[in-house]
């Protein structure tokens, strides 16, 4: 008997080849399905990761931006108005998106209404402050003048990333809110040993030390928390924009173009910032132009 002759088992071999082909086709189909499924999962995973990143970034941005809150009390005009006896006028807090309420000038024209827009990092503001603070305090204390101080933060980006200009203006707002009659003293104290522009400025702890050293003794813990939390920073930013966009109330000025901007009875002072006699003369002239001609013109400090 001859085993395995030609032609033996052909049907079986053909069936095995056909079965192998079917199996291979099934494997290819199965692999393609798996590849498509993996691709879908991969794309879905990437999309989910992208969404997660967007959500995370959004949360970080939202948490880093303080929502607009009310302004400080006693600064409804965007400034603190100090009058006779160095007493600050009391006003309610300015609500978010509300327009400031300009202070009303003295109707008789007998009182010099001095208005100063200051940035606590501005060196020229420091020059004016150092030259004129004492005589302004004398005029205001005696009732010959009022002074309205508007803290703005134009130089926020000029303090090595610490935003000193913004933080100092916020601190002034904190004092106005909690201890208004100490506002003038604190504002003046910020110009003593004034930090130089482009320097980091004072830290929050150093600003709080200035609060204590300037004689503020009311609500110190509230003021310190207000400084640390940056409570009125959004208000400072809004008030700065209002001053830069204008118009300037009770004045022909469209807007401020820098600091210090100084007005007396609505008239801008453009003289020397370091000559107190020149400024006193300007105040006297401004009074003479608004005061009744039937009454002698008062002389601030005279």
Coordinates of N, CA and C in Angstrom, one line a residue, residues 49-293:
X49 N -9.2 65.9 28.1 CA -8.0 66.5 28.7 C -8.0 68.0 28.4
X50 N -8.3 68.3 27.1 CA -8.3 69.7 26.7 C -9.4 70.5 27.4
X51 N -10.6 69.9 27.6 CA -11.7 70.5 28.3 C -11.2 70.7 29.7
X52 N -10.6 69.7 30.3 CA -10.2 69.8 31.7 C -9.2 71.0 31.9
X53 N -8.3 71.1 30.9 CA -7.3 72.2 31.0 C -8.0 73.6 30.9
X54 N -8.9 73.7 29.9 CA -9.7 74.9 29.8 C -10.4 75.3 31.1
X55 N -11.0 74.3 31.6 CA -11.8 74.5 32.9 C -10.8 75.0 34.0
X56 N -9.7 74.3 34.1 CA -8.7 74.6 35.1 C -8.2 76.0 35.0
X57 N -7.8 76.4 33.7 CA -7.4 77.8 33.5 C -8.4 78.8 33.8
X58 N -9.7 78.5 33.4 CA -10.8 79.4 33.7 C -11.0 79.6 35.2
X59 N -10.9 78.5 35.9 CA -11.0 78.6 37.4 C -9.9 79.5 38.0
X60 N -8.7 79.3 37.5 CA -7.5 80.1 38.0 C -7.8 81.5 37.7
X61 N -8.2 81.8 36.4 CA -8.4 83.2 36.0 C -9.5 83.8 36.9
X62 N -10.6 83.1 37.0 CA -11.8 83.6 37.8 C -11.4 83.9 39.2
X63 N -10.6 83.0 39.8 CA -10.2 83.1 41.2 C -9.2 84.3 41.4
X64 N -8.4 84.6 40.3 CA -7.4 85.6 40.4 C -7.9 87.0 40.2
X65 N -9.2 87.1 39.7 CA -9.8 88.4 39.4 C -10.8 88.7 40.5
X66 N -10.6 89.7 41.2 CA -11.5 90.1 42.3 C -12.8 90.7 41.7
X67 N -13.9 90.2 42.0 CA -15.2 90.8 41.5 C -15.3 92.2 42.0
X68 N -15.9 93.1 41.2 CA -16.0 94.5 41.6 C -16.9 94.5 42.8
X69 N -16.5 95.2 43.8 CA -17.2 95.4 45.0 C -17.5 96.9 45.3
X70 N -18.2 97.2 46.3 CA -18.4 98.6 46.7 C -17.1 99.3 46.9
X71 N -17.1 100.6 46.7 CA -15.9 101.4 47.0 C -15.9 101.7 48.5
X72 N -14.9 102.4 49.0 CA -14.8 102.7 50.4 C -15.9 103.8 50.8
X73 N -16.3 103.8 52.0 CA -17.1 104.9 52.5 C -16.3 106.1 52.5
X74 N -16.9 107.2 52.5 CA -16.3 108.6 52.6 C -15.4 109.0 51.4
X75 N -15.6 108.2 50.3 CA -15.0 108.6 49.0 C -15.9 108.5 47.9
X76 N -17.1 109.0 48.0 CA -18.2 108.8 47.0 C -17.8 109.6 45.8
X77 N -16.9 110.6 45.9 CA -16.5 111.4 44.8 C -15.3 110.9 44.1
X78 N -14.8 109.7 44.6 CA -13.6 109.1 44.2 C -12.4 109.8 44.9
X79 N -12.7 110.6 45.9 CA -11.7 111.3 46.7 C -12.2 111.5 48.1
X80 N -11.3 111.8 49.0 CA -11.6 112.1 50.4 C -11.6 113.6 50.6
X81 N -12.7 114.2 51.0 CA -12.8 115.6 51.2 C -12.5 116.0 52.6
X82 N -11.5 116.8 52.9 CA -11.1 117.1 54.3 C -11.4 118.6 54.4
X83 N -12.1 119.0 55.5 CA -12.5 120.3 55.7 C -12.0 120.9 57.1
X84 N -12.6 121.9 57.5 CA -12.2 122.7 58.7 C -12.0 121.7 59.9
X85 N -10.9 121.9 60.6 CA -10.5 121.0 61.7 C -10.0 119.7 61.3
X86 N -9.6 119.5 60.0 CA -9.1 118.3 59.4 C -10.1 117.1 59.5
X87 N -11.4 117.5 59.4 CA -12.4 116.5 59.5 C -12.8 116.1 58.1
X88 N -12.9 114.8 57.8 CA -13.2 114.2 56.5 C -14.7 114.1 56.4
X89 N -15.3 114.6 55.3 CA -16.7 114.5 55.0 C -17.1 113.0 54.9
X90 N -18.2 112.7 55.5 CA -18.7 111.3 55.5 C -19.7 111.1 54.4
X91 N -19.5 110.0 53.6 CA -20.4 109.7 52.5 C -20.6 108.2 52.4
X92 N -21.7 107.7 51.9 CA -21.9 106.3 51.7 C -20.9 105.7 50.7
X93 N -20.7 104.4 50.7 CA -19.9 103.7 49.8 C -20.5 103.8 48.4
X94 N -19.6 103.9 47.4 CA -20.0 103.9 46.0 C -20.2 102.5 45.6
X95 N -21.4 102.2 45.0 CA -21.7 100.8 44.6 C -21.0 100.5 43.3
X96 N -20.8 99.2 43.0 CA -20.1 98.8 41.7 C -20.9 99.4 40.5
X97 N -20.1 99.9 39.6 CA -20.7 100.5 38.4 C -21.5 101.8 38.6
X98 N -21.6 102.3 39.8 CA -22.3 103.5 40.0 C -21.3 104.7 39.7
X99 N -21.9 105.8 39.3 CA -21.1 107.0 39.0 C -20.8 107.7 40.3
X100 N -19.6 108.2 40.4 CA -19.2 109.0 41.6 C -20.0 110.2 41.7
X101 N -20.2 110.7 42.9 CA -20.9 111.9 43.2 C -20.0 113.1 43.5
X102 N -19.8 114.0 42.6 CA -18.8 115.1 42.9 C -19.1 115.9 44.1
X103 N -18.1 116.3 44.8 CA -18.3 117.1 46.0 C -18.8 118.5 45.5
X104 N -19.6 119.2 46.3 CA -20.1 120.5 46.0 C -19.1 121.5 46.5
X105 N -18.6 122.4 45.6 CA -17.7 123.5 46.0 C -18.4 124.4 46.9
X106 N -17.6 125.1 47.7 CA -18.1 126.2 48.6 C -18.9 127.2 47.8
X107 N -20.2 127.4 48.1 CA -21.0 128.3 47.2 C -20.6 129.8 47.4
X108 N -20.0 130.1 48.5 CA -19.7 131.6 48.6 C -18.4 132.0 47.9
X109 N -17.6 131.0 47.6 CA -16.3 131.3 47.0 C -15.3 131.8 48.0
X110 N -15.6 131.8 49.3 CA -14.7 132.2 50.3 C -13.7 131.2 50.7
X111 N -14.0 130.0 50.3 CA -13.1 128.8 50.7 C -12.4 128.3 49.5
X112 N -11.1 128.1 49.5 CA -10.4 127.5 48.4 C -10.6 126.0 48.4
X113 N -11.2 125.6 47.3 CA -11.4 124.1 47.1 C -10.2 123.5 46.3
X114 N -9.3 122.9 47.1 CA -8.1 122.3 46.5 C -8.4 120.8 46.2
X115 N -8.1 120.4 45.0 CA -8.3 119.0 44.7 C -6.9 118.5 44.1
X116 N -6.5 117.3 44.6 CA -5.2 116.7 44.2 C -5.4 115.3 43.8
X117 N -5.0 114.9 42.6 CA -5.0 113.5 42.1 C -3.5 113.0 42.3
X118 N -3.3 112.0 43.1 CA -2.0 111.6 43.5 C -1.8 110.1 43.2
X119 N -0.6 109.7 42.8 CA -0.2 108.3 42.8 C 1.0 108.3 43.8
X120 N 0.9 107.3 44.8 CA 1.8 107.3 45.9 C 3.2 106.8 45.5
X121 N 3.4 106.4 44.2 CA 4.7 106.1 43.8 C 5.3 107.3 42.9
X122 N 4.5 108.3 42.6 CA 4.8 109.3 41.7 C 5.8 110.3 42.4
X123 N 7.0 110.5 41.9 CA 8.0 111.3 42.5 C 7.6 112.8 42.5
X124 N 6.9 113.2 41.4 CA 6.5 114.6 41.4 C 5.4 114.9 42.4
X125 N 4.6 113.9 42.7 CA 3.6 114.0 43.7 C 4.3 114.2 45.1
X126 N 5.4 113.5 45.3 CA 6.1 113.6 46.5 C 6.7 115.0 46.6
X127 N 7.2 115.6 45.5 CA 7.7 116.9 45.5 C 6.7 118.0 45.9
X128 N 5.5 117.8 45.3 CA 4.4 118.8 45.7 C 4.0 118.6 47.1
X129 N 3.9 117.4 47.6 CA 3.5 117.1 48.9 C 4.5 117.6 49.9
X130 N 5.8 117.4 49.7 CA 6.8 117.9 50.6 C 6.9 119.4 50.7
X131 N 6.6 120.1 49.6 CA 6.7 121.5 49.6 C 5.4 122.2 50.2
X132 N 4.3 121.5 50.0 CA 3.0 122.2 50.3 C 2.1 121.6 51.3
X133 N 2.5 120.4 51.9 CA 1.6 119.8 52.8 C 1.4 120.6 54.1
X134 N 2.4 121.2 54.6 CA 2.2 122.0 55.8 C 1.3 123.1 55.7
X135 N 1.5 123.9 54.6 CA 0.6 125.1 54.4 C -0.8 124.7 54.1
X136 N -1.0 123.6 53.3 CA -2.3 123.1 53.0 C -3.0 122.7 54.3
X137 N -2.3 122.0 55.2 CA -2.9 121.6 56.4 C -3.3 122.8 57.3
X138 N -2.5 123.9 57.3 CA -2.9 125.1 58.0 C -4.2 125.7 57.4
X139 N -4.2 125.8 56.1 CA -5.4 126.4 55.5 C -6.7 125.6 55.8
X140 N -6.5 124.3 55.6 CA -7.7 123.4 55.8 C -8.1 123.4 57.3
X141 N -7.1 123.3 58.2 CA -7.5 123.3 59.6 C -8.2 124.6 60.1
X142 N -7.8 125.7 59.5 CA -8.5 127.0 59.9 C -9.8 127.3 59.2
X143 N -10.1 126.5 58.2 CA -11.3 126.7 57.4 C -11.2 127.5 56.2
X144 N -9.9 128.0 55.9 CA -9.7 128.8 54.7 C -9.7 128.0 53.4
X145 N -9.6 126.7 53.5 CA -9.6 125.8 52.3 C -10.1 124.4 52.7
X146 N -10.5 123.7 51.7 CA -10.7 122.3 51.8 C -9.7 121.6 50.8
X147 N -9.4 120.4 51.1 CA -8.6 119.6 50.2 C -9.2 118.3 49.9
X148 N -9.3 117.9 48.7 CA -9.9 116.7 48.3 C -8.8 115.8 47.6
X149 N -8.5 114.7 48.2 CA -7.4 113.9 47.7 C -7.9 112.7 47.0
X150 N -7.5 112.5 45.8 CA -7.9 111.4 44.9 C -6.8 110.4 44.7
X151 N -6.7 109.3 45.4 CA -5.6 108.4 45.1 C -5.9 107.6 43.8
X152 N -4.9 107.6 42.9 CA -5.0 106.8 41.7 C -3.8 105.9 41.5
X153 N -3.9 105.0 40.6 CA -2.8 104.0 40.5 C -2.4 103.9 39.0
X154 N -1.7 105.0 38.6 CA -1.2 105.0 37.2 C 0.0 104.2 37.1
X155 N 0.8 104.1 38.1 CA 2.2 103.5 38.1 C 2.2 102.1 38.6
X156 N 1.1 101.4 38.5 CA 1.0 100.1 39.1 C 2.1 99.1 38.5
X157 N 2.4 99.3 37.2 CA 3.4 98.4 36.6 C 4.8 98.9 36.8
X158 N 5.0 99.9 37.6 CA 6.4 100.5 37.7 C 7.0 100.2 39.1
X159 N 6.7 99.1 39.7 CA 7.3 98.7 41.0 C 7.8 97.3 41.0
X160 N 8.5 96.9 40.0 CA 9.1 95.6 39.9 C 8.1 94.4 40.2
X161 N 6.9 94.6 39.7 CA 5.9 93.5 39.8 C 5.1 93.5 41.1
X162 N 5.4 94.4 42.1 CA 4.6 94.3 43.3 C 3.3 95.1 43.4
X163 N 3.1 95.9 42.3 CA 1.9 96.7 42.2 C 1.7 97.6 43.4
X164 N 2.8 98.2 43.8 CA 2.8 99.1 45.0 C 1.8 100.3 44.8
X165 N 1.8 100.9 43.7 CA 0.9 102.0 43.4 C -0.5 101.6 43.8
X166 N -1.0 100.4 43.3 CA -2.3 100.0 43.5 C -2.5 99.6 45.0
X167 N -1.5 99.0 45.6 CA -1.7 98.6 47.0 C -1.7 99.8 47.9
X168 N -0.9 100.8 47.6 CA -0.9 102.0 48.5 C -2.2 102.7 48.4
X169 N -2.7 102.9 47.2 CA -4.0 103.5 47.0 C -5.1 102.7 47.7
X170 N -5.1 101.4 47.6 CA -6.0 100.6 48.3 C -5.9 100.8 49.8
X171 N -4.7 101.0 50.4 CA -4.6 101.2 51.8 C -5.2 102.6 52.2
X172 N -5.0 103.6 51.3 CA -5.6 104.9 51.6 C -7.1 104.8 51.7
X173 N -7.7 104.0 50.8 CA -9.1 103.7 50.8 C -9.6 103.0 52.0
X174 N -8.7 102.1 52.5 CA -9.0 101.3 53.7 C -9.1 102.3 54.9
X175 N -8.2 103.2 55.0 CA -8.2 104.2 56.1 C -9.4 105.1 56.0
X176 N -9.7 105.6 54.8 CA -10.8 106.4 54.6 C -12.1 105.8 55.0
X177 N -12.2 104.5 54.8 CA -13.4 103.7 55.1 C -13.5 103.5 56.6
X178 N -12.5 103.2 57.3 CA -12.5 102.8 58.7 C -12.1 103.9 59.7
X179 N -11.3 104.8 59.3 CA -10.9 105.9 60.2 C -10.7 107.2 59.4
X180 N -11.8 107.7 58.9 CA -11.7 108.8 57.9 C -11.0 110.1 58.3
X181 N -11.1 110.4 59.6 CA -10.4 111.6 60.0 C -8.9 111.5 60.1
X182 N -8.4 110.2 59.9 CA -6.9 110.0 59.9 C -6.4 109.9 58.4
X183 N -7.3 110.1 57.5 CA -7.0 109.9 56.1 C -5.8 110.9 55.7
X184 N -6.0 112.2 56.0 CA -5.0 113.2 55.6 C -3.6 112.8 56.1
X185 N -3.6 112.5 57.4 CA -2.3 112.1 58.0 C -1.7 110.9 57.4
X186 N -2.5 109.9 57.1 CA -1.9 108.7 56.5 C -1.5 108.9 55.1
X187 N -2.3 109.7 54.3 CA -1.9 110.0 52.9 C -0.6 110.7 52.9
X188 N -0.4 111.7 53.8 CA 0.8 112.4 53.9 C 2.0 111.5 54.3
X189 N 1.8 110.6 55.2 CA 2.8 109.7 55.7 C 3.4 108.8 54.6
X190 N 2.5 108.5 53.6 CA 3.0 107.6 52.5 C 4.0 108.3 51.6
X191 N 4.1 109.6 51.7 CA 5.2 110.3 51.0 C 6.4 110.6 51.8
X192 N 6.4 110.2 53.0 CA 7.7 110.3 53.8 C 8.5 109.1 53.5
X193 N 9.8 109.4 53.1 CA 10.7 108.3 52.6 C 10.0 107.5 51.5
X194 N 9.4 108.3 50.6 CA 8.6 107.7 49.5 C 9.5 106.7 48.7
X195 N 9.0 105.5 48.4 CA 9.8 104.6 47.5 C 10.0 105.2 46.1
X196 N 11.1 104.8 45.6 CA 11.4 105.3 44.2 C 10.7 104.5 43.2
X197 N 10.3 105.2 42.1 CA 9.7 104.6 41.0 C 10.6 103.5 40.4
X198 N 10.0 102.4 40.0 CA 10.7 101.1 39.6 C 11.2 100.3 40.7
X199 N 11.2 100.8 42.0 CA 11.6 100.0 43.1 C 10.4 99.1 43.5
X200 N 10.6 98.1 44.3 CA 9.4 97.2 44.7 C 8.4 98.0 45.6
X201 N 8.8 99.1 46.1 CA 7.9 99.9 47.0 C 7.9 99.2 48.4
X202 N 6.9 99.6 49.2 CA 6.7 99.0 50.5 C 5.9 97.7 50.4
X203 N 6.2 96.7 51.3 CA 5.4 95.5 51.4 C 4.1 95.9 52.1
X204 N 3.2 95.0 52.1 CA 1.9 95.2 52.9 C 2.2 95.4 54.4
X205 N 3.1 94.7 54.9 CA 3.5 94.8 56.3 C 4.1 96.2 56.6
X206 N 4.9 96.7 55.6 CA 5.4 98.0 55.8 C 4.4 99.1 55.7
X207 N 3.4 98.9 54.8 CA 2.3 99.8 54.7 C 1.5 99.9 56.0
X208 N 1.3 98.7 56.6 CA 0.5 98.6 57.8 C 1.3 99.4 58.9
X209 N 2.6 99.3 58.8 CA 3.4 100.1 59.8 C 3.3 101.6 59.6
X210 N 3.1 102.0 58.4 CA 2.9 103.4 58.1 C 1.5 103.8 58.7
X211 N 0.6 102.9 58.6 CA -0.8 103.2 59.2 C -0.6 103.5 60.7
X212 N 0.1 102.6 61.4 CA 0.3 102.8 62.9 C 1.1 104.1 63.2
X213 N 2.2 104.3 62.4 CA 3.1 105.4 62.7 C 2.5 106.8 62.3
X214 N 1.5 106.8 61.5 CA 0.8 108.0 61.1 C -0.2 108.4 62.2
X215 N -0.4 107.6 63.2 CA -1.3 108.0 64.2 C -2.7 107.3 64.2
X216 N -2.9 106.5 63.2 CA -4.2 105.8 63.1 C -4.4 104.8 64.2
X217 N -5.5 105.0 65.0 CA -5.6 104.1 66.1 C -7.0 103.4 66.2
X218 N -7.9 103.8 65.2 CA -9.2 103.3 65.1 C -9.3 102.1 64.1
X219 N -9.9 101.0 64.6 CA -10.2 99.9 63.7 C -8.9 99.4 63.0
X220 N -7.8 99.3 63.7 CA -6.5 98.9 63.1 C -6.6 97.5 62.5
X221 N -7.3 96.6 63.2 CA -7.4 95.2 62.7 C -8.2 95.2 61.4
X222 N -9.2 96.0 61.3 CA -10.0 96.0 60.1 C -9.2 96.6 58.9
X223 N -8.5 97.6 59.3 CA -7.6 98.3 58.2 C -6.6 97.3 57.7
X224 N -5.9 96.6 58.7 CA -4.9 95.7 58.3 C -5.4 94.6 57.4
X225 N -6.6 94.0 57.8 CA -7.2 93.0 56.9 C -7.6 93.5 55.5
X226 N -8.1 94.8 55.5 CA -8.4 95.4 54.3 C -7.2 95.6 53.4
X227 N -6.1 95.9 54.0 CA -4.8 96.1 53.2 C -4.4 94.7 52.7
X228 N -4.4 93.7 53.5 CA -4.0 92.4 53.2 C -4.8 91.8 52.1
X229 N -6.1 92.0 52.2 CA -7.1 91.4 51.2 C -7.2 92.2 49.9
X230 N -6.6 93.4 49.9 CA -6.8 94.3 48.7 C -8.3 94.6 48.4
X231 N -9.0 94.9 49.5 CA -10.4 95.0 49.4 C -10.9 96.0 48.4
X232 N -10.2 97.1 48.2 CA -10.7 98.2 47.4 C -9.8 98.3 46.1
X233 N -9.1 97.3 45.7 CA -8.2 97.4 44.5 C -9.1 97.5 43.3
X234 N -10.2 96.8 43.2 CA -11.0 97.0 42.0 C -11.6 98.4 41.9
X235 N -11.9 99.0 43.1 CA -12.4 100.4 43.1 C -11.3 101.3 42.7
X236 N -10.1 101.1 43.2 CA -9.0 102.0 42.8 C -8.8 101.9 41.3
X237 N -8.8 100.7 40.7 CA -8.7 100.6 39.2 C -9.8 101.4 38.5
X238 N -11.0 101.2 39.0 CA -12.1 101.9 38.3 C -12.0 103.4 38.5
X239 N -11.6 103.9 39.7 CA -11.5 105.3 39.9 C -10.3 105.9 39.0
X240 N -9.3 105.1 38.9 CA -8.2 105.6 38.0 C -8.6 105.7 36.6
X241 N -9.4 104.8 36.1 CA -9.9 104.8 34.7 C -10.8 106.0 34.6
X242 N -11.7 106.3 35.6 CA -12.6 107.4 35.5 C -11.8 108.8 35.4
X243 N -10.7 108.8 36.2 CA -9.9 110.1 36.2 C -9.2 110.2 34.8
X244 N -8.7 109.1 34.3 CA -8.0 109.2 33.0 C -8.9 109.4 31.8
X245 N -10.2 108.9 31.9 CA -11.1 109.0 30.8 C -11.9 110.3 30.9
X246 N -12.1 110.9 32.1 CA -12.8 112.1 32.3 C -14.3 112.0 32.1
X247 N -15.0 113.1 32.2 CA -14.5 114.4 32.5 C -14.2 114.6 34.0
X248 N -13.5 115.7 34.3 CA -13.2 116.0 35.7 C -14.3 116.9 36.2
X249 N -15.0 116.5 37.2 CA -16.2 117.4 37.7 C -15.7 118.7 38.2
X250 N -16.6 119.7 38.1 CA -16.4 121.1 38.6 C -15.1 121.6 38.0
X251 N -14.8 121.3 36.7 CA -13.6 121.8 36.1 C -13.8 121.8 34.6
X252 N -13.0 122.6 33.9 CA -13.0 122.5 32.4 C -12.1 121.4 31.9
X253 N -11.4 120.7 32.8 CA -10.5 119.7 32.3 C -11.2 118.5 31.8
X254 N -10.8 118.0 30.6 CA -11.5 116.8 30.1 C -11.1 115.5 30.9
X255 N -9.8 115.5 31.3 CA -9.3 114.3 32.1 C -8.0 114.7 32.7
X256 N -7.5 113.9 33.6 CA -6.1 114.1 34.1 C -5.2 113.4 33.0
X257 N -4.0 113.9 32.9 CA -3.1 113.3 32.0 C -1.8 112.8 32.7
X258 N -1.8 113.0 34.0 CA -0.7 112.5 34.8 C -0.9 112.9 36.3
X259 N 0.1 112.6 37.1 CA 0.0 113.0 38.5 C 1.3 113.8 38.9
X260 N 1.2 114.7 39.8 CA -0.1 115.2 40.4 C -0.9 116.1 39.4
X261 N -2.2 116.0 39.5 CA -3.1 117.0 38.9 C -3.7 117.7 40.0
X262 N -3.5 119.1 40.0 CA -3.9 119.9 41.1 C -4.9 121.0 40.6
X263 N -6.0 121.1 41.2 CA -7.0 122.1 40.8 C -7.3 122.9 42.1
X264 N -7.5 124.2 41.8 CA -8.0 125.1 42.9 C -9.2 125.8 42.4
X265 N -10.4 125.6 43.0 CA -11.6 126.1 42.5 C -11.8 125.8 41.0
X266 N -11.4 124.5 40.7 CA -11.6 124.0 39.3 C -10.6 124.4 38.3
X267 N -9.6 125.3 38.7 CA -8.6 125.8 37.8 C -7.3 125.0 38.0
X268 N -6.7 124.4 36.9 CA -5.5 123.6 37.1 C -4.3 124.5 37.4
X269 N -3.5 123.9 38.3 CA -2.3 124.6 38.7 C -1.1 124.0 37.9
X270 N -0.4 124.9 37.2 CA 0.7 124.4 36.3 C 2.0 125.0 36.7
X271 N 2.1 125.6 37.9 CA 3.3 126.2 38.3 C 4.3 125.2 39.0
X272 N 5.3 125.8 39.7 CA 6.3 124.9 40.3 C 5.7 124.0 41.4
X273 N 6.0 122.8 41.4 CA 5.6 121.9 42.4 C 6.3 122.0 43.7
X274 N 7.5 122.7 43.6 CA 8.3 122.7 44.8 C 8.4 124.1 45.4
X275 N 7.6 125.0 44.9 CA 7.6 126.4 45.5 C 6.3 126.7 46.2
X276 N 6.3 126.6 47.5 CA 5.0 126.8 48.2 C 4.5 128.2 48.1
X277 N 5.4 129.2 47.9 CA 4.9 130.6 47.7 C 4.2 130.8 46.4
X278 N 4.7 130.1 45.4 CA 4.0 130.2 44.1 C 2.6 129.6 44.1
X279 N 2.5 128.4 44.8 CA 1.2 127.8 44.9 C 0.3 128.6 45.8
X280 N 0.8 129.2 46.8 CA -0.1 130.0 47.7 C -0.6 131.2 46.9
X281 N 0.2 131.8 46.0 CA -0.2 132.9 45.2 C -1.3 132.5 44.2
X282 N -1.1 131.3 43.7 CA -2.1 130.8 42.7 C -3.5 130.6 43.5
X283 N -3.4 130.1 44.7 CA -4.6 129.9 45.4 C -5.3 131.2 45.7
X284 N -4.5 132.2 46.0 CA -5.1 133.5 46.3 C -5.8 134.1 45.1
X285 N -5.1 133.9 43.9 CA -5.7 134.5 42.7 C -7.0 133.7 42.3
X286 N -7.0 132.4 42.5 CA -8.2 131.6 42.2 C -9.3 132.0 43.1
X287 N -9.0 132.3 44.4 CA -10.1 132.8 45.3 C -10.6 134.1 44.8
X288 N -9.7 135.0 44.4 CA -10.1 136.3 44.0 C -11.0 136.3 42.8
X289 N -10.8 135.3 41.9 CA -11.6 135.2 40.7 C -13.0 134.6 41.0
X290 N -13.2 134.0 42.1 CA -14.5 133.4 42.4 C -15.2 134.0 43.6
X291 N -14.5 134.8 44.3 CA -15.1 135.4 45.5 C -15.9 136.7 45.2
X292 N -16.9 137.0 45.9 CA -17.7 138.2 45.7 C -16.8 139.4 45.7
X293 N -17.1 140.3 44.8 CA -16.3 141.6 44.7 C -16.6 142.5 45.9

